Amino acid sequence: MEFHFDRKEPGVWISAGTHVALLAFALFSVAAPALPEAQEGVPVEVITENQFSEITKGERQADKPMPNAQPRADRQAEKVEDREPENAKTDAPTAPKRTAEMKLANAEEMPLRAEPDPQEVAKAAKAAEEKREAEKAAAKAAEKAAEKAAADKAAAAEKAAAAKAEAKAAAKAEAEKREQLDKLIERQEAEAAAAAAKAEAKAKADAAKAEAAREAARKAAEAKAEAEAERQKEMAEAKAAHEKAEAAAKAEAAAKAKAKAMADAKAKADGEAKARKQAELADKFNAGDIRSMLASKAPSQSTGATGHTVQKVAALGAATGTAQRLSPSLRDALVGLLQQQIERCYSAPPGAAQGVVLPVLDIRLNPNGSLSTEPRIMRGGSSSVDQSIAQAALRAVRRCAPYNIPATYAPYYNDWKAINAEFEFTAT
């Protein structure tokens, strides 16, 4: 398991470093060599300078002076041929001359070498033996101390290893605990973030829902106001069309009455003039003159129409008489022309693009293209969408009147004055 150093929480690492330092100090303290034991004092003999000079000429570790001692030499000198000074290759050095200050050694002044005392020698041998025994005992004690130090060192090392393992286990447990705590904190933070996101999403959804409700209410109010305005406009248009139709009917009735009065007056005047003429002719009647006049004129090709009764006034035509009728192509062209004009005034209801059933309208027209009667729906479908489309088409028919009918259709008025056609409008 990896341990990551955290600057905010260095306690684990400081504790581990302190334990390691203490353990190292304990190991080095145990491994230090034991101090030498204090030894007893050795008797010192005072000698003269000459004795010291003689002692230093020989072996210091020798038990006694060697008789016939020679100066010490580490190696044998090569044989040198003695030559006379005049025959030597190099000049021999001149022997030093004795000065006045130099004195000769006096044999009397030199002390004689004393023979060693047997008791002293035995005592020295005994002391040396005791010293060797003491050194052996010291060596054994040092060996025991070393063994004890090694055992203590091993125990300390074992204890340090146990402490290190314990510290490692504690650090591992602390790391696991901290990791679990970090995971718990991360999970709590994630849950808090999720809850905040959920609350924010809910708030946004509620706000969007409220905004949609307000927008729907506004659109509904606008649609209602538009429908009310459309209804008022249709009512005004219907009223204006009704008034216009009434005015046209009144004008037409007045014109017909005037024409009838004029025709009656003219007929009356013509009848009176004819009566006066007949009276004059009766007064001047002469059968011979009439015979001669008739004889002088050629007989006419026709003597007039015959019937059950004599009718001097021209007929206006029967309602069921034979009149010119539209061909299918002309009728389709006229319906298409009317649909183009109606479609300019058509406004599709909100939410209805195209119905299932196309509306069939009954339109009654005057020769000038105006509506002779109110249009009506012959087929509008059963659904609300089809009904709304049919009503919108009916409003468009009223709004676009009067219609522009080409003069070529004037002779066929009796065939197109009542149009029952199916209309298909596009949504605008």
PDB file of N, CA and C in Angstrom, residues 44-134:
ATOM      1  N   VAL A  44      58.068   2.061  39.570  1.00  0.00           N
ATOM      2  CA  VAL A  44      58.956   2.750  38.641  1.00  0.00           C
ATOM      3  C   VAL A  44      60.366   2.811  39.261  1.00  0.00           C
ATOM      4  N   GLU A  45      61.365   2.485  38.457  1.00  0.00           N
ATOM      5  CA  GLU A  45      62.762   2.538  38.902  1.00  0.00           C
ATOM      6  C   GLU A  45      63.437   3.728  38.259  1.00  0.00           C
ATOM      7  N   VAL A  46      64.124   4.519  39.022  1.00  0.00           N
ATOM      8  CA  VAL A  46      64.812   5.708  38.524  1.00  0.00           C
ATOM      9  C   VAL A  46      66.218   5.303  38.082  1.00  0.00           C
ATOM     10  N   ILE A  47      66.557   5.647  36.842  1.00  0.00           N
ATOM     11  CA  ILE A  47      67.872   5.316  36.297  1.00  0.00           C
ATOM     12  C   ILE A  47      68.532   6.597  35.844  1.00  0.00           C
ATOM     13  N   THR A  48      69.857   6.469  35.614  1.00  0.00           N
ATOM     14  CA  THR A  48      70.630   7.625  35.166  1.00  0.00           C
ATOM     15  C   THR A  48      70.577   7.732  33.657  1.00  0.00           C
ATOM     16  N   GLU A  49      71.207   8.786  33.164  1.00  0.00           N
ATOM     17  CA  GLU A  49      71.209   9.028  31.716  1.00  0.00           C
ATOM     18  C   GLU A  49      72.024   7.980  30.996  1.00  0.00           C
ATOM     19  N   ASN A  50      73.132   7.587  31.636  1.00  0.00           N
ATOM     20  CA  ASN A  50      73.949   6.565  30.994  1.00  0.00           C
ATOM     21  C   ASN A  50      73.215   5.235  30.917  1.00  0.00           C
ATOM     22  N   GLN A  51      72.519   4.915  32.057  1.00  0.00           N
ATOM     23  CA  GLN A  51      71.731   3.678  32.033  1.00  0.00           C
ATOM     24  C   GLN A  51      70.642   3.731  30.955  1.00  0.00           C
ATOM     25  N   PHE A  52      70.038   4.855  30.821  1.00  0.00           N
ATOM     26  CA  PHE A  52      68.992   5.001  29.785  1.00  0.00           C
ATOM     27  C   PHE A  52      69.573   4.875  28.385  1.00  0.00           C
ATOM     28  N   SER A  53      70.824   5.426  28.249  1.00  0.00           N
ATOM     29  CA  SER A  53      71.471   5.325  26.950  1.00  0.00           C
ATOM     30  C   SER A  53      71.798   3.882  26.624  1.00  0.00           C
ATOM     31  N   GLU A  54      72.275   3.144  27.671  1.00  0.00           N
ATOM     32  CA  GLU A  54      72.567   1.745  27.439  1.00  0.00           C
ATOM     33  C   GLU A  54      71.304   0.941  27.151  1.00  0.00           C
ATOM     34  N   ILE A  55      70.249   1.272  27.868  1.00  0.00           N
ATOM     35  CA  ILE A  55      68.995   0.530  27.639  1.00  0.00           C
ATOM     36  C   ILE A  55      68.481   0.751  26.229  1.00  0.00           C
ATOM     37  N   THR A  56      68.550   1.969  25.765  1.00  0.00           N
ATOM     38  CA  THR A  56      68.000   2.280  24.433  1.00  0.00           C
ATOM     39  C   THR A  56      68.813   1.698  23.307  1.00  0.00           C
ATOM     40  N   LYS A  57      70.082   1.300  23.644  1.00  0.00           N
ATOM     41  CA  LYS A  57      70.879   0.704  22.585  1.00  0.00           C
ATOM     42  C   LYS A  57      70.447  -0.708  22.272  1.00  0.00           C
ATOM     43  N   GLY A  58      69.787  -1.355  23.197  1.00  0.00           N
ATOM     44  CA  GLY A  58      69.368  -2.736  22.975  1.00  0.00           C
ATOM     45  C   GLY A  58      67.856  -2.833  22.757  1.00  0.00           C
ATOM     46  N   GLU A  59      67.352  -4.058  22.975  1.00  0.00           N
ATOM     47  CA  GLU A  59      65.917  -4.305  22.849  1.00  0.00           C
ATOM     48  C   GLU A  59      65.214  -3.854  24.113  1.00  0.00           C
ATOM     49  N   ARG A  60      64.199  -3.137  23.943  1.00  0.00           N
ATOM     50  CA  ARG A  60      63.467  -2.631  25.094  1.00  0.00           C
ATOM     51  C   ARG A  60      62.669  -3.742  25.772  1.00  0.00           C
ATOM     52  N   GLN A  61      62.212  -4.727  24.995  1.00  0.00           N
ATOM     53  CA  GLN A  61      61.401  -5.798  25.559  1.00  0.00           C
ATOM     54  C   GLN A  61      62.264  -6.968  26.081  1.00  0.00           C
ATOM     55  N   ALA A  62      63.586  -6.846  26.022  1.00  0.00           N
ATOM     56  CA  ALA A  62      64.455  -7.946  26.497  1.00  0.00           C
ATOM     57  C   ALA A  62      64.399  -8.038  28.020  1.00  0.00           C
ATOM     58  N   ASP A  63      64.558  -9.301  28.473  1.00  0.00           N
ATOM     59  CA  ASP A  63      64.481  -9.503  29.935  1.00  0.00           C
ATOM     60  C   ASP A  63      65.732  -8.976  30.652  1.00  0.00           C
ATOM     61  N   LYS A  64      66.896  -9.135  30.001  1.00  0.00           N
ATOM     62  CA  LYS A  64      68.150  -8.713  30.654  1.00  0.00           C
ATOM     63  C   LYS A  64      69.137  -8.306  29.573  1.00  0.00           C
ATOM     64  N   PRO A  65      70.159  -7.540  29.943  1.00  0.00           N
ATOM     65  CA  PRO A  65      71.139  -7.107  28.936  1.00  0.00           C
ATOM     66  C   PRO A  65      71.878  -8.291  28.354  1.00  0.00           C
ATOM     67  N   MET A  66      72.197  -8.189  27.064  1.00  0.00           N
ATOM     68  CA  MET A  66      72.912  -9.258  26.370  1.00  0.00           C
ATOM     69  C   MET A  66      74.422  -9.013  26.546  1.00  0.00           C
ATOM     70  N   PRO A  67      75.163 -10.037  26.970  1.00  0.00           N
ATOM     71  CA  PRO A  67      76.626  -9.858  27.069  1.00  0.00           C
ATOM     72  C   PRO A  67      77.229  -9.742  25.687  1.00  0.00           C
ATOM     73  N   ASN A  68      78.341  -8.981  25.618  1.00  0.00           N
ATOM     74  CA  ASN A  68      79.022  -8.736  24.344  1.00  0.00           C
ATOM     75  C   ASN A  68      78.061  -8.191  23.292  1.00  0.00           C
ATOM     76  N   ALA A  69      77.272  -7.241  23.729  1.00  0.00           N
ATOM     77  CA  ALA A  69      76.261  -6.674  22.816  1.00  0.00           C
ATOM     78  C   ALA A  69      76.928  -5.866  21.719  1.00  0.00           C
ATOM     79  N   GLN A  70      76.406  -5.958  20.572  1.00  0.00           N
ATOM     80  CA  GLN A  70      76.885  -5.212  19.409  1.00  0.00           C
ATOM     81  C   GLN A  70      75.799  -4.190  18.997  1.00  0.00           C
ATOM     82  N   PRO A  71      76.239  -3.149  18.332  1.00  0.00           N
ATOM     83  CA  PRO A  71      75.213  -2.196  17.847  1.00  0.00           C
ATOM     84  C   PRO A  71      74.210  -2.887  16.904  1.00  0.00           C
ATOM     85  N   ARG A  72      73.059  -2.427  16.991  1.00  0.00           N
ATOM     86  CA  ARG A  72      71.971  -3.055  16.187  1.00  0.00           C
ATOM     87  C   ARG A  72      72.131  -2.683  14.718  1.00  0.00           C
ATOM     88  N   ALA A  73      71.969  -3.698  13.868  1.00  0.00           N
ATOM     89  CA  ALA A  73      72.001  -3.464  12.416  1.00  0.00           C
ATOM     90  C   ALA A  73      70.887  -4.271  11.770  1.00  0.00           C
ATOM     91  N   ASP A  74      70.143  -3.615  10.922  1.00  0.00           N
ATOM     92  CA  ASP A  74      69.010  -4.300  10.273  1.00  0.00           C
ATOM     93  C   ASP A  74      69.464  -5.151   9.099  1.00  0.00           C
ATOM     94  N   ARG A  75      70.630  -4.819   8.510  1.00  0.00           N
ATOM     95  CA  ARG A  75      71.135  -5.582   7.374  1.00  0.00           C
ATOM     96  C   ARG A  75      72.664  -5.566   7.406  1.00  0.00           C
ATOM     97  N   GLN A  76      73.251  -6.541   6.699  1.00  0.00           N
ATOM     98  CA  GLN A  76      74.706  -6.664   6.698  1.00  0.00           C
ATOM     99  C   GLN A  76      75.298  -5.713   5.675  1.00  0.00           C
ATOM    100  N   ALA A  77      76.360  -5.022   6.107  1.00  0.00           N
ATOM    101  CA  ALA A  77      76.993  -4.063   5.206  1.00  0.00           C
ATOM    102  C   ALA A  77      77.874  -4.791   4.201  1.00  0.00           C
ATOM    103  N   GLU A  78      78.018  -4.166   3.037  1.00  0.00           N
ATOM    104  CA  GLU A  78      78.881  -4.749   2.023  1.00  0.00           C
ATOM    105  C   GLU A  78      80.355  -4.585   2.444  1.00  0.00           C
ATOM    106  N   LYS A  79      81.160  -5.547   1.939  1.00  0.00           N
ATOM    107  CA  LYS A  79      82.591  -5.438   2.246  1.00  0.00           C
ATOM    108  C   LYS A  79      83.178  -4.270   1.483  1.00  0.00           C
ATOM    109  N   VAL A  80      83.888  -3.468   2.184  1.00  0.00           N
ATOM    110  CA  VAL A  80      84.499  -2.289   1.555  1.00  0.00           C
ATOM    111  C   VAL A  80      86.029  -2.456   1.613  1.00  0.00           C
ATOM    112  N   GLU A  81      86.637  -2.312   0.484  1.00  0.00           N
ATOM    113  CA  GLU A  81      88.103  -2.423   0.417  1.00  0.00           C
ATOM    114  C   GLU A  81      88.723  -1.159   1.002  1.00  0.00           C
ATOM    115  N   ASP A  82      89.493  -1.414   2.010  1.00  0.00           N
ATOM    116  CA  ASP A  82      90.173  -0.267   2.618  1.00  0.00           C
ATOM    117  C   ASP A  82      91.369   0.126   1.756  1.00  0.00           C
ATOM    118  N   ARG A  83      91.478   1.290   1.381  1.00  0.00           N
ATOM    119  CA  ARG A  83      92.589   1.809   0.589  1.00  0.00           C
ATOM    120  C   ARG A  83      93.231   2.985   1.325  1.00  0.00           C
ATOM    121  N   GLU A  84      94.360   3.208   0.850  1.00  0.00           N
ATOM    122  CA  GLU A  84      95.057   4.368   1.394  1.00  0.00           C
ATOM    123  C   GLU A  84      94.323   5.619   0.947  1.00  0.00           C
ATOM    124  N   PRO A  85      94.431   6.640   1.739  1.00  0.00           N
ATOM    125  CA  PRO A  85      93.715   7.860   1.358  1.00  0.00           C
ATOM    126  C   PRO A  85      94.105   8.393  -0.003  1.00  0.00           C
ATOM    127  N   GLU A  86      95.431   8.188  -0.321  1.00  0.00           N
ATOM    128  CA  GLU A  86      95.812   8.754  -1.607  1.00  0.00           C
ATOM    129  C   GLU A  86      95.312   7.922  -2.778  1.00  0.00           C
ATOM    130  N   ASN A  87      94.992   6.624  -2.523  1.00  0.00           N
ATOM    131  CA  ASN A  87      94.487   5.768  -3.591  1.00  0.00           C
ATOM    132  C   ASN A  87      92.951   5.678  -3.635  1.00  0.00           C
ATOM    133  N   ALA A  88      92.292   6.316  -2.712  1.00  0.00           N
ATOM    134  CA  ALA A  88      90.799   6.255  -2.675  1.00  0.00           C
ATOM    135  C   ALA A  88      90.191   7.056  -3.829  1.00  0.00           C
ATOM    136  N   LYS A  89      89.073   6.539  -4.253  1.00  0.00           N
ATOM    137  CA  LYS A  89      88.385   7.251  -5.347  1.00  0.00           C
ATOM    138  C   LYS A  89      87.845   8.596  -4.884  1.00  0.00           C
ATOM    139  N   THR A  90      87.359   8.590  -3.621  1.00  0.00           N
ATOM    140  CA  THR A  90      86.869   9.848  -3.069  1.00  0.00           C
ATOM    141  C   THR A  90      87.667  10.161  -1.825  1.00  0.00           C
ATOM    142  N   ASP A  91      87.741  11.389  -1.488  1.00  0.00           N
ATOM    143  CA  ASP A  91      88.467  11.797  -0.301  1.00  0.00           C
ATOM    144  C   ASP A  91      87.723  11.354   0.927  1.00  0.00           C
ATOM    145  N   ALA A  92      88.409  10.728   1.845  1.00  0.00           N
ATOM    146  CA  ALA A  92      87.785  10.315   3.108  1.00  0.00           C
ATOM    147  C   ALA A  92      87.594  11.540   3.975  1.00  0.00           C
ATOM    148  N   PRO A  93      86.520  11.551   4.735  1.00  0.00           N
ATOM    149  CA  PRO A  93      86.295  12.722   5.581  1.00  0.00           C
ATOM    150  C   PRO A  93      87.340  12.779   6.684  1.00  0.00           C
ATOM    151  N   THR A  94      87.684  13.965   7.042  1.00  0.00           N
ATOM    152  CA  THR A  94      88.691  14.183   8.081  1.00  0.00           C
ATOM    153  C   THR A  94      88.103  13.866   9.425  1.00  0.00           C
ATOM    154  N   ALA A  95      88.841  13.173  10.250  1.00  0.00           N
ATOM    155  CA  ALA A  95      88.336  12.818  11.578  1.00  0.00           C
ATOM    156  C   ALA A  95      88.158  14.076  12.396  1.00  0.00           C
ATOM    157  N   PRO A  96      87.089  14.107  13.157  1.00  0.00           N
ATOM    158  CA  PRO A  96      86.861  15.311  13.960  1.00  0.00           C
ATOM    159  C   PRO A  96      87.915  15.416  15.052  1.00  0.00           C
ATOM    160  N   LYS A  97      88.286  16.618  15.376  1.00  0.00           N
ATOM    161  CA  LYS A  97      89.269  16.891  16.406  1.00  0.00           C
ATOM    162  C   LYS A  97      88.561  17.158  17.706  1.00  0.00           C
ATOM    163  N   ARG A  98      89.126  16.742  18.765  1.00  0.00           N
ATOM    164  CA  ARG A  98      88.549  16.949  20.093  1.00  0.00           C
ATOM    165  C   ARG A  98      88.865  18.367  20.540  1.00  0.00           C
ATOM    166  N   THR A  99      87.851  19.001  20.978  1.00  0.00           N
ATOM    167  CA  THR A  99      88.025  20.380  21.445  1.00  0.00           C
ATOM    168  C   THR A  99      88.281  20.374  22.925  1.00  0.00           C
ATOM    169  N   ALA A 100      88.509  21.557  23.461  1.00  0.00           N
ATOM    170  CA  ALA A 100      88.794  21.683  24.891  1.00  0.00           C
ATOM    171  C   ALA A 100      87.571  21.401  25.725  1.00  0.00           C
ATOM    172  N   GLU A 101      86.424  21.679  25.102  1.00  0.00           N
ATOM    173  CA  GLU A 101      85.209  21.496  25.893  1.00  0.00           C
ATOM    174  C   GLU A 101      84.850  20.029  26.014  1.00  0.00           C
ATOM    175  N   MET A 102      85.291  19.215  25.094  1.00  0.00           N
ATOM    176  CA  MET A 102      84.948  17.812  25.111  1.00  0.00           C
ATOM    177  C   MET A 102      85.730  17.125  26.202  1.00  0.00           C
ATOM    178  N   LYS A 103      85.056  16.309  26.960  1.00  0.00           N
ATOM    179  CA  LYS A 103      85.681  15.593  28.058  1.00  0.00           C
ATOM    180  C   LYS A 103      85.662  14.124  27.767  1.00  0.00           C
ATOM    181  N   LEU A 104      86.609  13.435  28.324  1.00  0.00           N
ATOM    182  CA  LEU A 104      86.650  11.996  28.170  1.00  0.00           C
ATOM    183  C   LEU A 104      85.795  11.362  29.227  1.00  0.00           C
ATOM    184  N   ALA A 105      85.195  10.264  28.858  1.00  0.00           N
ATOM    185  CA  ALA A 105      84.356   9.568  29.836  1.00  0.00           C
ATOM    186  C   ALA A 105      85.239   8.960  30.902  1.00  0.00           C
ATOM    187  N   ASN A 106      84.824   9.156  32.139  1.00  0.00           N
ATOM    188  CA  ASN A 106      85.561   8.635  33.269  1.00  0.00           C
ATOM    189  C   ASN A 106      84.942   7.311  33.665  1.00  0.00           C
ATOM    190  N   ALA A 107      85.766   6.309  33.665  1.00  0.00           N
ATOM    191  CA  ALA A 107      85.235   4.995  34.001  1.00  0.00           C
ATOM    192  C   ALA A 107      84.808   4.919  35.431  1.00  0.00           C
ATOM    193  N   GLU A 108      85.428   5.703  36.300  1.00  0.00           N
ATOM    194  CA  GLU A 108      85.047   5.664  37.703  1.00  0.00           C
ATOM    195  C   GLU A 108      83.686   6.304  37.941  1.00  0.00           C
ATOM    196  N   GLU A 109      83.456   7.327  37.119  1.00  0.00           N
ATOM    197  CA  GLU A 109      82.182   8.018  37.314  1.00  0.00           C
ATOM    198  C   GLU A 109      81.009   7.188  36.813  1.00  0.00           C
ATOM    199  N   MET A 110      81.235   6.308  35.917  1.00  0.00           N
ATOM    200  CA  MET A 110      80.145   5.510  35.372  1.00  0.00           C
ATOM    201  C   MET A 110      79.723   4.480  36.390  1.00  0.00           C
ATOM    202  N   PRO A 111      78.434   4.396  36.728  1.00  0.00           N
ATOM    203  CA  PRO A 111      77.974   3.415  37.717  1.00  0.00           C
ATOM    204  C   PRO A 111      77.993   2.022  37.125  1.00  0.00           C
ATOM    205  N   LEU A 112      78.233   1.113  38.014  1.00  0.00           N
ATOM    206  CA  LEU A 112      78.252  -0.270  37.569  1.00  0.00           C
ATOM    207  C   LEU A 112      76.828  -0.794  37.461  1.00  0.00           C
ATOM    208  N   ARG A 113      76.644  -1.743  36.553  1.00  0.00           N
ATOM    209  CA  ARG A 113      75.310  -2.341  36.369  1.00  0.00           C
ATOM    210  C   ARG A 113      75.041  -3.267  37.534  1.00  0.00           C
ATOM    211  N   ALA A 114      73.907  -3.022  38.201  1.00  0.00           N
ATOM    212  CA  ALA A 114      73.556  -3.837  39.368  1.00  0.00           C
ATOM    213  C   ALA A 114      72.907  -5.118  38.915  1.00  0.00           C
ATOM    214  N   GLU A 115      73.177  -6.177  39.649  1.00  0.00           N
ATOM    215  CA  GLU A 115      72.565  -7.461  39.343  1.00  0.00           C
ATOM    216  C   GLU A 115      71.138  -7.455  39.871  1.00  0.00           C
ATOM    217  N   PRO A 116      70.225  -8.052  39.145  1.00  0.00           N
ATOM    218  CA  PRO A 116      68.833  -8.047  39.602  1.00  0.00           C
ATOM    219  C   PRO A 116      68.655  -8.887  40.853  1.00  0.00           C
ATOM    220  N   ASP A 117      67.730  -8.417  41.724  1.00  0.00           N
ATOM    221  CA  ASP A 117      67.419  -9.111  42.965  1.00  0.00           C
ATOM    222  C   ASP A 117      66.498 -10.278  42.653  1.00  0.00           C
ATOM    223  N   PRO A 118      66.822 -11.481  43.138  1.00  0.00           N
ATOM    224  CA  PRO A 118      65.958 -12.629  42.830  1.00  0.00           C
ATOM    225  C   PRO A 118      64.539 -12.432  43.342  1.00  0.00           C
ATOM    226  N   GLN A 119      64.422 -11.838  44.502  1.00  0.00           N
ATOM    227  CA  GLN A 119      63.071 -11.620  45.031  1.00  0.00           C
ATOM    228  C   GLN A 119      62.287 -10.651  44.142  1.00  0.00           C
ATOM    229  N   GLU A 120      63.067  -9.624  43.687  1.00  0.00           N
ATOM    230  CA  GLU A 120      62.395  -8.669  42.801  1.00  0.00           C
ATOM    231  C   GLU A 120      62.002  -9.342  41.494  1.00  0.00           C
ATOM    232  N   VAL A 121      62.938 -10.191  41.041  1.00  0.00           N
ATOM    233  CA  VAL A 121      62.624 -10.909  39.789  1.00  0.00           C
ATOM    234  C   VAL A 121      61.422 -11.804  39.978  1.00  0.00           C
ATOM    235  N   ALA A 122      61.355 -12.514  41.129  1.00  0.00           N
ATOM    236  CA  ALA A 122      60.198 -13.395  41.391  1.00  0.00           C
ATOM    237  C   ALA A 122      58.924 -12.588  41.537  1.00  0.00           C
ATOM    238  N   LYS A 123      59.133 -11.449  42.214  1.00  0.00           N
ATOM    239  CA  LYS A 123      57.943 -10.592  42.383  1.00  0.00           C
ATOM    240  C   LYS A 123      57.468 -10.065  41.025  1.00  0.00           C
ATOM    241  N   ALA A 124      58.445  -9.675  40.184  1.00  0.00           N
ATOM    242  CA  ALA A 124      58.064  -9.174  38.851  1.00  0.00           C
ATOM    243  C   ALA A 124      57.414 -10.274  38.022  1.00  0.00           C
ATOM    244  N   ALA A 125      57.962 -11.518  38.160  1.00  0.00           N
ATOM    245  CA  ALA A 125      57.354 -12.635  37.410  1.00  0.00           C
ATOM    246  C   ALA A 125      55.950 -12.913  37.899  1.00  0.00           C
ATOM    247  N   LYS A 126      55.818 -12.834  39.242  1.00  0.00           N
ATOM    248  CA  LYS A 126      54.478 -13.045  39.801  1.00  0.00           C
ATOM    249  C   LYS A 126      53.516 -11.946  39.345  1.00  0.00           C
ATOM    250  N   ALA A 127      54.049 -10.726  39.335  1.00  0.00           N
ATOM    251  CA  ALA A 127      53.192  -9.610  38.876  1.00  0.00           C
ATOM    252  C   ALA A 127      52.814  -9.787  37.409  1.00  0.00           C
ATOM    253  N   ALA A 128      53.824 -10.261  36.632  1.00  0.00           N
ATOM    254  CA  ALA A 128      53.516 -10.482  35.209  1.00  0.00           C
ATOM    255  C   ALA A 128      52.481 -11.579  35.044  1.00  0.00           C
ATOM    256  N   GLU A 129      52.627 -12.656  35.897  1.00  0.00           N
ATOM    257  CA  GLU A 129      51.640 -13.746  35.823  1.00  0.00           C
ATOM    258  C   GLU A 129      50.265 -13.238  36.212  1.00  0.00           C
ATOM    259  N   GLU A 130      50.255 -12.464  37.302  1.00  0.00           N
ATOM    260  CA  GLU A 130      48.951 -11.896  37.705  1.00  0.00           C
ATOM    261  C   GLU A 130      48.374 -10.972  36.614  1.00  0.00           C
ATOM    262  N   LYS A 131      49.319 -10.261  36.000  1.00  0.00           N
ATOM    263  CA  LYS A 131      48.855  -9.373  34.920  1.00  0.00           C
ATOM    264  C   LYS A 131      48.253 -10.168  33.780  1.00  0.00           C
ATOM    265  N   ARG A 132      48.929 -11.316  33.435  1.00  0.00           N
ATOM    266  CA  ARG A 132      48.382 -12.149  32.354  1.00  0.00           C
ATOM    267  C   ARG A 132      47.038 -12.724  32.756  1.00  0.00           C
ATOM    268  N   GLU A 133      46.955 -13.173  34.065  1.00  0.00           N
ATOM    269  CA  GLU A 133      45.667 -13.694  34.527  1.00  0.00           C
ATOM    270  C   GLU A 133      44.593 -12.608  34.474  1.00  0.00           C
ATOM    271  N   ALA A 134      45.013 -11.406  34.905  1.00  0.00           N
ATOM    272  CA  ALA A 134      44.042 -10.290  34.867  1.00  0.00           C
ATOM    273  C   ALA A 134      43.621  -9.978  33.433  1.00  0.00           C
TER     274      ALA A 134
END
